[in-house]
PDB file of C-alpha atoms in Angstrom:
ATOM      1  CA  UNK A   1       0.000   0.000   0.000  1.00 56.00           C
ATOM      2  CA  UNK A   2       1.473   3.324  -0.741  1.00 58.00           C
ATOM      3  CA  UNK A   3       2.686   6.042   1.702  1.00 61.00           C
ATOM      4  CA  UNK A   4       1.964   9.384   1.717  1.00 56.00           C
ATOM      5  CA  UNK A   5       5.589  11.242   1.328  1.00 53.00           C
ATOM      6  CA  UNK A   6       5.835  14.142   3.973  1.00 56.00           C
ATOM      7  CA  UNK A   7       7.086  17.478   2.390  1.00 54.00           C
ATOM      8  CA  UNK A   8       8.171  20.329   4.059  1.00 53.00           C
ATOM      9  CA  UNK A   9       5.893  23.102   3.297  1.00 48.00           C
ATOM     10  CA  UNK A  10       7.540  26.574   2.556  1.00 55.00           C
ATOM     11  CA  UNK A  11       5.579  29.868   4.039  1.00 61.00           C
ATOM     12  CA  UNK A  12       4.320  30.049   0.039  1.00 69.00           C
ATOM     13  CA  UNK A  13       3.156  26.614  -0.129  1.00 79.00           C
ATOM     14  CA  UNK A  14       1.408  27.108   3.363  1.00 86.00           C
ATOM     15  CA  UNK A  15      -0.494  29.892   2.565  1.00 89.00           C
ATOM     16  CA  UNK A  16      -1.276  28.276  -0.383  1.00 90.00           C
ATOM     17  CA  UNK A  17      -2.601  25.247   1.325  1.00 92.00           C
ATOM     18  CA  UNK A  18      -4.502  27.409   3.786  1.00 93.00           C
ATOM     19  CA  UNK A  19      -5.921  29.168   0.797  1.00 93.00           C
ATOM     20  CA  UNK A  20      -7.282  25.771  -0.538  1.00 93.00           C
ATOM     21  CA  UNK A  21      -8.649  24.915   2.486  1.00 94.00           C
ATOM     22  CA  UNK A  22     -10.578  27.800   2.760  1.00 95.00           C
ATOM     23  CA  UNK A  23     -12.416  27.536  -0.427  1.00 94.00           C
ATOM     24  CA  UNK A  24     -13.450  24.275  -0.385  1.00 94.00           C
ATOM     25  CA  UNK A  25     -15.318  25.022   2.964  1.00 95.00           C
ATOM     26  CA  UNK A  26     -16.755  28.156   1.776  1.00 93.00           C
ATOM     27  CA  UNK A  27     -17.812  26.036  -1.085  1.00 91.00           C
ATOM     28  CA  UNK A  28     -19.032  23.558   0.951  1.00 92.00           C
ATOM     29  CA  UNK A  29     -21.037  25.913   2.987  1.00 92.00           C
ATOM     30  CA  UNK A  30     -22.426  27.595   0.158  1.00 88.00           C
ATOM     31  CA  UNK A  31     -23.891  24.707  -1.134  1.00 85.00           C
ATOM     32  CA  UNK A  32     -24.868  23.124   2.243  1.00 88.00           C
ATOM     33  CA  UNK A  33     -26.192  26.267   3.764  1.00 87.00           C
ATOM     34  CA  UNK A  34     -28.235  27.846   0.563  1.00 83.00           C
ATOM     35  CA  UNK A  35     -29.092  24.632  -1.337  1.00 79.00           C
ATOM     36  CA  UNK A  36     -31.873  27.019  -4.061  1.00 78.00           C
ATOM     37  CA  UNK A  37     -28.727  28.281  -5.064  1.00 76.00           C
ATOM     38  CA  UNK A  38     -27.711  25.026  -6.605  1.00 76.00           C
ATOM     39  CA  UNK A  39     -31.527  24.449  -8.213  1.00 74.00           C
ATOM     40  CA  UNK A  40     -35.081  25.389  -7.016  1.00 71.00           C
ATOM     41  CA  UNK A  41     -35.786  22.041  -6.767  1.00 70.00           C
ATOM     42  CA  UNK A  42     -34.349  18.861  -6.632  1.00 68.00           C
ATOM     43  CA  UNK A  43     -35.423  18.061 -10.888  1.00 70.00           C
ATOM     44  CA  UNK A  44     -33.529  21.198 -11.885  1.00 71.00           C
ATOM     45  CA  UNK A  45     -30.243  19.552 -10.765  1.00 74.00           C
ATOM     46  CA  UNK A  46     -27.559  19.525 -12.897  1.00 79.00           C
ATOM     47  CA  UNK A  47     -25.542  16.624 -11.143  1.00 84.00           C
ATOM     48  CA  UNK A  48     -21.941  16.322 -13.559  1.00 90.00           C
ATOM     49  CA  UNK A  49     -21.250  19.862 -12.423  1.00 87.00           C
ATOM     50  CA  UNK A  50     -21.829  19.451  -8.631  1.00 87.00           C
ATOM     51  CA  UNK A  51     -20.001  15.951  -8.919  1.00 91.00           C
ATOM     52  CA  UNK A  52     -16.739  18.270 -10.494  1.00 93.00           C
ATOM     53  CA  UNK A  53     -17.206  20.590  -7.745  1.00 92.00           C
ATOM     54  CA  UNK A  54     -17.425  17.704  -5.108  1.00 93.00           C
ATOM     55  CA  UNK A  55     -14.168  16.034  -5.995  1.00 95.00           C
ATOM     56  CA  UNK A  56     -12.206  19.491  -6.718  1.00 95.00           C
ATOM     57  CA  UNK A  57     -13.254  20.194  -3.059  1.00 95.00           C
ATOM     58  CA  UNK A  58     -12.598  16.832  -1.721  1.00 94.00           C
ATOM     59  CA  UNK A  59      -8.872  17.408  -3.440  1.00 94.00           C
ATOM     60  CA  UNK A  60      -8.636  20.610  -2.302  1.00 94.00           C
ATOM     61  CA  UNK A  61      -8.846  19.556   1.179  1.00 94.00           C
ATOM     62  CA  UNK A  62      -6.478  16.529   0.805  1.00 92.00           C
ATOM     63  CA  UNK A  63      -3.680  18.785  -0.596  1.00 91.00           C
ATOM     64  CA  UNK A  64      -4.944  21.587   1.501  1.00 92.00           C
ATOM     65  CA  UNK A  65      -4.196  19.204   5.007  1.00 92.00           C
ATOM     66  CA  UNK A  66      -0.696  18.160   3.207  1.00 89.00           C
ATOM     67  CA  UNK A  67      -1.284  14.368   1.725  1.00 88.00           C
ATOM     68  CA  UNK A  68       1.240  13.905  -0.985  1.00 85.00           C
ATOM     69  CA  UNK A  69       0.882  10.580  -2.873  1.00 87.00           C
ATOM     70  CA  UNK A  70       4.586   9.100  -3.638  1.00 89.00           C
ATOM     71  CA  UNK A  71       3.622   7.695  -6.931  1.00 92.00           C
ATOM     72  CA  UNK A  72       2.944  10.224 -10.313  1.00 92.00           C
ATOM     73  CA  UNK A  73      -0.398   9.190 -11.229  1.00 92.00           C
ATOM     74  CA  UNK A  74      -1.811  10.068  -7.240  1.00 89.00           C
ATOM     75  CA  UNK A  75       0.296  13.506  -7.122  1.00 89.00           C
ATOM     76  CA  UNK A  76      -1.699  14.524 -10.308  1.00 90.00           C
ATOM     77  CA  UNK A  77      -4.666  13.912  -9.440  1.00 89.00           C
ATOM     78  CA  UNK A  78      -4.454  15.071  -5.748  1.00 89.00           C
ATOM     79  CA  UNK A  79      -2.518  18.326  -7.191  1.00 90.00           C
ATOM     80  CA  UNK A  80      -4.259  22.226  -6.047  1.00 91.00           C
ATOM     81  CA  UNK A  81      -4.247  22.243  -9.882  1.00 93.00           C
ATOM     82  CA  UNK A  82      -6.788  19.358 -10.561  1.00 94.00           C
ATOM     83  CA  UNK A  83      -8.547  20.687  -6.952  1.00 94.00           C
ATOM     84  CA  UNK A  84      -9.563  24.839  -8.211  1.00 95.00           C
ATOM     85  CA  UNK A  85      -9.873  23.262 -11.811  1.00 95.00           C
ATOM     86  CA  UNK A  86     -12.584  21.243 -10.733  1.00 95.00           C
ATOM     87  CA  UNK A  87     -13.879  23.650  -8.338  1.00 94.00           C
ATOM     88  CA  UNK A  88     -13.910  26.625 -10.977  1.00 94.00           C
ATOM     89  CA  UNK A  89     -15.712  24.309 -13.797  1.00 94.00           C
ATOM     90  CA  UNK A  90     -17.591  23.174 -11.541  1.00 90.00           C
ATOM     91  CA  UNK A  91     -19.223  26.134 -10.103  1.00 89.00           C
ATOM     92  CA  UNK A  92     -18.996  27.917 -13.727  1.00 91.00           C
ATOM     93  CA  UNK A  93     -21.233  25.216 -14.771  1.00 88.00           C
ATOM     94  CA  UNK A  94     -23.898  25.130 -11.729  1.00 83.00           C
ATOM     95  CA  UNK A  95     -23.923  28.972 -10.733  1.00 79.00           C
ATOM     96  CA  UNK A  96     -22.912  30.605 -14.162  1.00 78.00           C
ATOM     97  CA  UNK A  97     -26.097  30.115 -16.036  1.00 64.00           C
TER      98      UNK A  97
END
């Protein structure tokens, strides 16, 4: 089973991490706290973008609480890249009509 390789985070990355953190919770709480924002009820939907928006948080916060996969494929994938990409197109998608 693979380990998660412990970097030393530089004041930059920190903030950084802090930063992603933040937004995924705020995103969170938007979405858990005003839920006619999403749709004004529950046929309106529009579940591919919420589902982008649920893993770009979800990856947010597990770069954003400093897990670093050791092999390529995980570091991509759990990179603040792939998190506010997802996050962005995500919420684009569901609150950008």
């Amino acid at each position: 089973m693979p380990r998660a390789v412990k970097s030393e985070a530089s004041g930059g990355r920190s903030a950084w991490r802090a930063l992603s953190i933040l937004a995924a919770t705020a995103l969170a709480a938007l979405i858990l706290l005003y839920p006619r924002m999403l749709a004004r009820d529950a046929s309106e939907i529009r579940f591919f973008p919420l589902v982008l928006m649920l893993f770009g948080m979800s990856i947010a916060w597990v770069w954003g609480f400093g897990f670093e996969p050791r092999n390529q494929w995980g570091r991509r994938v759990c990179s603040p890249w792939m998190a506010w990409g997802l996050m962005l197109l995500g919420a684009f998608l569901t609150f950008g009509r």
